[in-house]
PDB file of C-alpha atoms in Angstrom:
ATOM      1  CA  MET A  29      18.590  -4.351   1.220  1.00  0.00           C
ATOM      2  CA  SER A  30      20.075  -1.446   3.348  1.00  0.00           C
ATOM      3  CA  ASP A  31      21.479   0.067   0.256  1.00  0.00           C
ATOM      4  CA  TYR A  32      17.910   0.308  -1.333  1.00  0.00           C
ATOM      5  CA  ARG A  33      17.471   4.074  -1.201  1.00  0.00           C
ATOM      6  CA  TRP A  34      13.974   3.937  -0.113  1.00  0.00           C
ATOM      7  CA  ASN A  35      15.300   2.341   3.168  1.00  0.00           C
ATOM      8  CA  GLN A  36      16.609   5.687   4.068  1.00  0.00           C
ATOM      9  CA  LEU A  37      13.936   7.674   6.067  1.00  0.00           C
ATOM     10  CA  ASP A  38      14.989  11.049   4.593  1.00  0.00           C
ATOM     11  CA  ASN A  39      14.604   9.792   0.936  1.00  0.00           C
ATOM     12  CA  ALA A  40      11.222   8.083   1.932  1.00  0.00           C
ATOM     13  CA  ARG A  41       9.968  11.102   3.691  1.00  0.00           C
ATOM     14  CA  GLY A  42      11.046  13.709   0.824  1.00  0.00           C
ATOM     15  CA  TYR A  43       9.366  11.105  -1.773  1.00  0.00           C
ATOM     16  CA  ASP A  44       6.232  11.226   0.243  1.00  0.00           C
ATOM     17  CA  ILE A  45       6.035  15.150   0.345  1.00  0.00           C
ATOM     18  CA  ALA A  46       6.467  15.344  -3.353  1.00  0.00           C
ATOM     19  CA  ALA A  47       4.409  12.351  -4.341  1.00  0.00           C
ATOM     20  CA  GLU A  48       1.491  14.375  -5.580  1.00  0.00           C
ATOM     21  CA  HIS A  49       3.665  16.680  -7.506  1.00  0.00           C
ATOM     22  CA  VAL A  50       5.619  14.062  -9.072  1.00  0.00           C
ATOM     23  CA  HIS A  51       3.001  11.859 -10.380  1.00  0.00           C
ATOM     24  CA  PRO A  52       0.396  13.254 -12.754  1.00  0.00           C
ATOM     25  CA  HIS A  53      -3.147  12.663 -11.861  1.00  0.00           C
ATOM     26  CA  TYR A  54      -2.132  11.160  -8.435  1.00  0.00           C
ATOM     27  CA  ARG A  55      -5.321  11.894  -6.734  1.00  0.00           C
ATOM     28  CA  GLU A  56      -7.474  11.209  -9.553  1.00  0.00           C
ATOM     29  CA  VAL A  57      -5.731   7.602  -9.918  1.00  0.00           C
ATOM     30  CA  GLN A  58      -6.551   7.007  -6.157  1.00  0.00           C
ATOM     31  CA  ASP A  59     -10.096   7.928  -6.710  1.00  0.00           C
ATOM     32  CA  VAL A  60     -10.469   5.505  -9.606  1.00  0.00           C
ATOM     33  CA  ILE A  61      -9.193   2.714  -7.476  1.00  0.00           C
ATOM     34  CA  LEU A  62     -11.488   3.895  -4.324  1.00  0.00           C
ATOM     35  CA  ASP A  63     -14.582   3.801  -6.518  1.00  0.00           C
ATOM     36  CA  ALA A  64     -13.636   0.305  -7.866  1.00  0.00           C
ATOM     37  CA  LEU A  65     -13.108  -1.396  -4.562  1.00  0.00           C
ATOM     38  CA  PRO A  66     -15.631  -4.265  -3.804  1.00  0.00           C
ATOM     39  CA  LEU A  67     -16.827  -3.344  -0.524  1.00  0.00           C
ATOM     40  CA  ALA A  68     -19.774  -0.978   0.640  1.00  0.00           C
ATOM     41  CA  PRO A  69     -19.163   1.614   3.219  1.00  0.00           C
ATOM     42  CA  ASP A  70     -20.749  -0.638   6.005  1.00  0.00           C
ATOM     43  CA  GLU A  71     -18.757  -3.856   4.739  1.00  0.00           C
ATOM     44  CA  ALA A  72     -15.917  -5.107   6.757  1.00  0.00           C
ATOM     45  CA  GLY A  73     -13.033  -6.810   4.722  1.00  0.00           C
ATOM     46  CA  TRP A  74      -9.570  -6.880   4.015  1.00  0.00           C
ATOM     47  CA  VAL A  75      -7.709  -4.638   1.189  1.00  0.00           C
ATOM     48  CA  ILE A  76      -3.985  -5.020   0.569  1.00  0.00           C
ATOM     49  CA  ASP A  77      -1.983  -2.212  -0.851  1.00  0.00           C
ATOM     50  CA  LEU A  78       1.098  -3.486  -2.685  1.00  0.00           C
ATOM     51  CA  GLY A  79       4.057  -1.195  -2.451  1.00  0.00           C
ATOM     52  CA  GLY A  80       1.857   0.911  -0.342  1.00  0.00           C
ATOM     53  CA  GLY A  81       4.723   3.040   0.768  1.00  0.00           C
ATOM     54  CA  SER A  82       3.803   5.686   3.354  1.00  0.00           C
ATOM     55  CA  GLY A  83       0.167   4.741   3.357  1.00  0.00           C
ATOM     56  CA  ARG A  84      -1.511   7.558   1.363  1.00  0.00           C
ATOM     57  CA  LEU A  85      -3.773   5.321  -0.263  1.00  0.00           C
ATOM     58  CA  ALA A  86      -4.412   3.063   2.615  1.00  0.00           C
ATOM     59  CA  GLU A  87      -5.581   6.309   4.716  1.00  0.00           C
ATOM     60  CA  ARG A  88      -8.031   7.328   1.811  1.00  0.00           C
ATOM     61  CA  ILE A  89      -9.424   3.495   2.057  1.00  0.00           C
ATOM     62  CA  LEU A  90      -9.764   3.526   5.784  1.00  0.00           C
ATOM     63  CA  ASP A  91     -11.274   6.857   5.798  1.00  0.00           C
ATOM     64  CA  ARG A  92     -14.004   5.846   3.220  1.00  0.00           C
ATOM     65  CA  LEU A  93     -14.432   2.448   4.374  1.00  0.00           C
ATOM     66  CA  PRO A  94     -14.735   2.715   8.215  1.00  0.00           C
ATOM     67  CA  ARG A  95     -15.201  -1.260   8.689  1.00  0.00           C
ATOM     68  CA  ALA A  96     -12.476  -2.199   6.505  1.00  0.00           C
ATOM     69  CA  SER A  97      -9.007  -3.036   7.279  1.00  0.00           C
ATOM     70  CA  VAL A  98      -5.907  -2.317   4.931  1.00  0.00           C
ATOM     71  CA  GLY A  99      -2.826  -4.261   4.682  1.00  0.00           C
ATOM     72  CA  VAL A 100       0.332  -2.169   3.579  1.00  0.00           C
ATOM     73  CA  VAL A 101       2.922  -4.321   1.888  1.00  0.00           C
ATOM     74  CA  ASP A 102       6.362  -2.726   1.158  1.00  0.00           C
ATOM     75  CA  GLN A 103      10.040  -3.514   0.925  1.00  0.00           C
ATOM     76  CA  SER A 104      11.006  -0.197   2.651  1.00  0.00           C
ATOM     77  CA  GLU A 105      11.169  -0.233   6.255  1.00  0.00           C
ATOM     78  CA  ALA A 106      11.321   3.585   6.018  1.00  0.00           C
ATOM     79  CA  PHE A 107       7.979   3.869   4.086  1.00  0.00           C
ATOM     80  CA  LEU A 108       6.360   1.598   6.517  1.00  0.00           C
ATOM     81  CA  THR A 109       7.681   3.811   9.493  1.00  0.00           C
ATOM     82  CA  LEU A 110       5.861   6.484   7.574  1.00  0.00           C
ATOM     83  CA  ALA A 111       2.833   4.553   7.092  1.00  0.00           C
ATOM     84  CA  ARG A 112       2.630   3.467  10.618  1.00  0.00           C
ATOM     85  CA  GLU A 113       2.895   7.269  11.720  1.00  0.00           C
ATOM     86  CA  ARG A 114       0.155   8.235   9.338  1.00  0.00           C
ATOM     87  CA  LEU A 115      -2.423   5.227   9.843  1.00  0.00           C
ATOM     88  CA  ALA A 116      -1.739   5.036  13.691  1.00  0.00           C
ATOM     89  CA  ARG A 117      -5.402   6.558  14.392  1.00  0.00           C
ATOM     90  CA  PHE A 118      -6.852   3.626  12.661  1.00  0.00           C
ATOM     91  CA  GLY A 119      -5.371   1.187  15.363  1.00  0.00           C
ATOM     92  CA  GLU A 120      -5.822  -2.588  14.524  1.00  0.00           C
ATOM     93  CA  ARG A 121      -7.758  -1.942  11.073  1.00  0.00           C
ATOM     94  CA  ALA A 122      -4.185  -1.281   9.529  1.00  0.00           C
ATOM     95  CA  PHE A 123      -1.613  -3.923   9.016  1.00  0.00           C
ATOM     96  CA  PHE A 124       2.056  -3.629   8.055  1.00  0.00           C
ATOM     97  CA  LEU A 125       4.203  -6.048   6.209  1.00  0.00           C
ATOM     98  CA  GLN A 126       7.850  -5.517   5.162  1.00  0.00           C
ATOM     99  CA  ALA A 127       8.214  -7.989   2.179  1.00  0.00           C
ATOM    100  CA  ARG A 128       9.313  -7.436  -1.481  1.00  0.00           C
ATOM    101  CA  LEU A 129       6.640  -7.983  -4.152  1.00  0.00           C
ATOM    102  CA  GLN A 130       8.621 -10.918  -5.672  1.00  0.00           C
ATOM    103  CA  SER A 131       8.325 -12.985  -2.342  1.00  0.00           C
ATOM    104  CA  ASP A 132       5.382 -14.849  -1.092  1.00  0.00           C
ATOM    105  CA  TRP A 133       4.273 -12.205   0.787  1.00  0.00           C
ATOM    106  CA  SER A 134       0.381 -13.375   0.670  1.00  0.00           C
ATOM    107  CA  ARG A 135       1.303 -16.315   3.188  1.00  0.00           C
ATOM    108  CA  ASP A 136       1.750 -13.695   5.914  1.00  0.00           C
ATOM    109  CA  LEU A 137      -1.512 -11.934   5.467  1.00  0.00           C
ATOM    110  CA  PRO A 138      -3.863 -12.128   8.393  1.00  0.00           C
ATOM    111  CA  ALA A 139      -6.999 -12.925   6.183  1.00  0.00           C
ATOM    112  CA  ALA A 140      -8.129 -13.177   2.714  1.00  0.00           C
ATOM    113  CA  PRO A 141      -8.139 -10.022   1.145  1.00  0.00           C
ATOM    114  CA  ARG A 142     -11.359  -8.559  -0.793  1.00  0.00           C
ATOM    115  CA  ALA A 143      -9.194  -6.576  -3.138  1.00  0.00           C
ATOM    116  CA  ILE A 144      -5.530  -5.982  -3.721  1.00  0.00           C
ATOM    117  CA  VAL A 145      -4.316  -2.509  -5.207  1.00  0.00           C
ATOM    118  CA  SER A 146      -1.193  -0.892  -6.061  1.00  0.00           C
ATOM    119  CA  THR A 147      -0.438   2.418  -7.547  1.00  0.00           C
ATOM    120  CA  SER A 148       3.208   2.931  -7.791  1.00  0.00           C
ATOM    121  CA  ALA A 149       4.917  -0.418  -7.478  1.00  0.00           C
ATOM    122  CA  ILE A 150       4.134  -3.222  -9.955  1.00  0.00           C
ATOM    123  CA  HIS A 151       5.579  -1.309 -13.072  1.00  0.00           C
ATOM    124  CA  HIS A 152       9.193  -1.496 -11.296  1.00  0.00           C
ATOM    125  CA  LEU A 153       9.061  -5.399 -11.792  1.00  0.00           C
ATOM    126  CA  ASP A 154      10.295  -7.116 -14.860  1.00  0.00           C
ATOM    127  CA  PRO A 155       7.690  -9.211 -16.924  1.00  0.00           C
ATOM    128  CA  ALA A 156       8.684 -12.531 -15.262  1.00  0.00           C
ATOM    129  CA  GLU A 157       8.020 -10.903 -11.973  1.00  0.00           C
ATOM    130  CA  LYS A 158       4.827  -9.444 -12.943  1.00  0.00           C
ATOM    131  CA  GLN A 159       3.782 -12.751 -14.295  1.00  0.00           C
ATOM    132  CA  ARG A 160       4.251 -14.409 -11.005  1.00  0.00           C
ATOM    133  CA  LEU A 161       2.521 -11.792  -8.947  1.00  0.00           C
ATOM    134  CA  TYR A 162      -0.499 -12.025 -10.962  1.00  0.00           C
ATOM    135  CA  GLN A 163      -0.642 -16.019 -10.424  1.00  0.00           C
TER     136      GLN A 163
END
């Protein structure tokens, strides 16, 4: 997987810097996800961000829900490095898992999630992979 371009820290960092400009309605999509989460601000619970990249959405979830924890699942160690930097202030409330979405990543979660979210990853899977993911 070392040939995977997002395993290069410079590529991941460049994408992270440009993300809000590359994706139309970037913040608005995140706002919709935040509003749909099944946790009240005073509730504890796990949220998983699949293909969570540099942790931008995870950061917003953790800011909004001070008792929640978020697991960032991504196949790119470079993106997870950025996520660890971004989410360091949340301590143990942030969990990081390097895994492909096509793998059985759920077996490595520390707890059952209350919600699973994703903004920029699932559309890259082929139809059969999406079907397996949603099962």
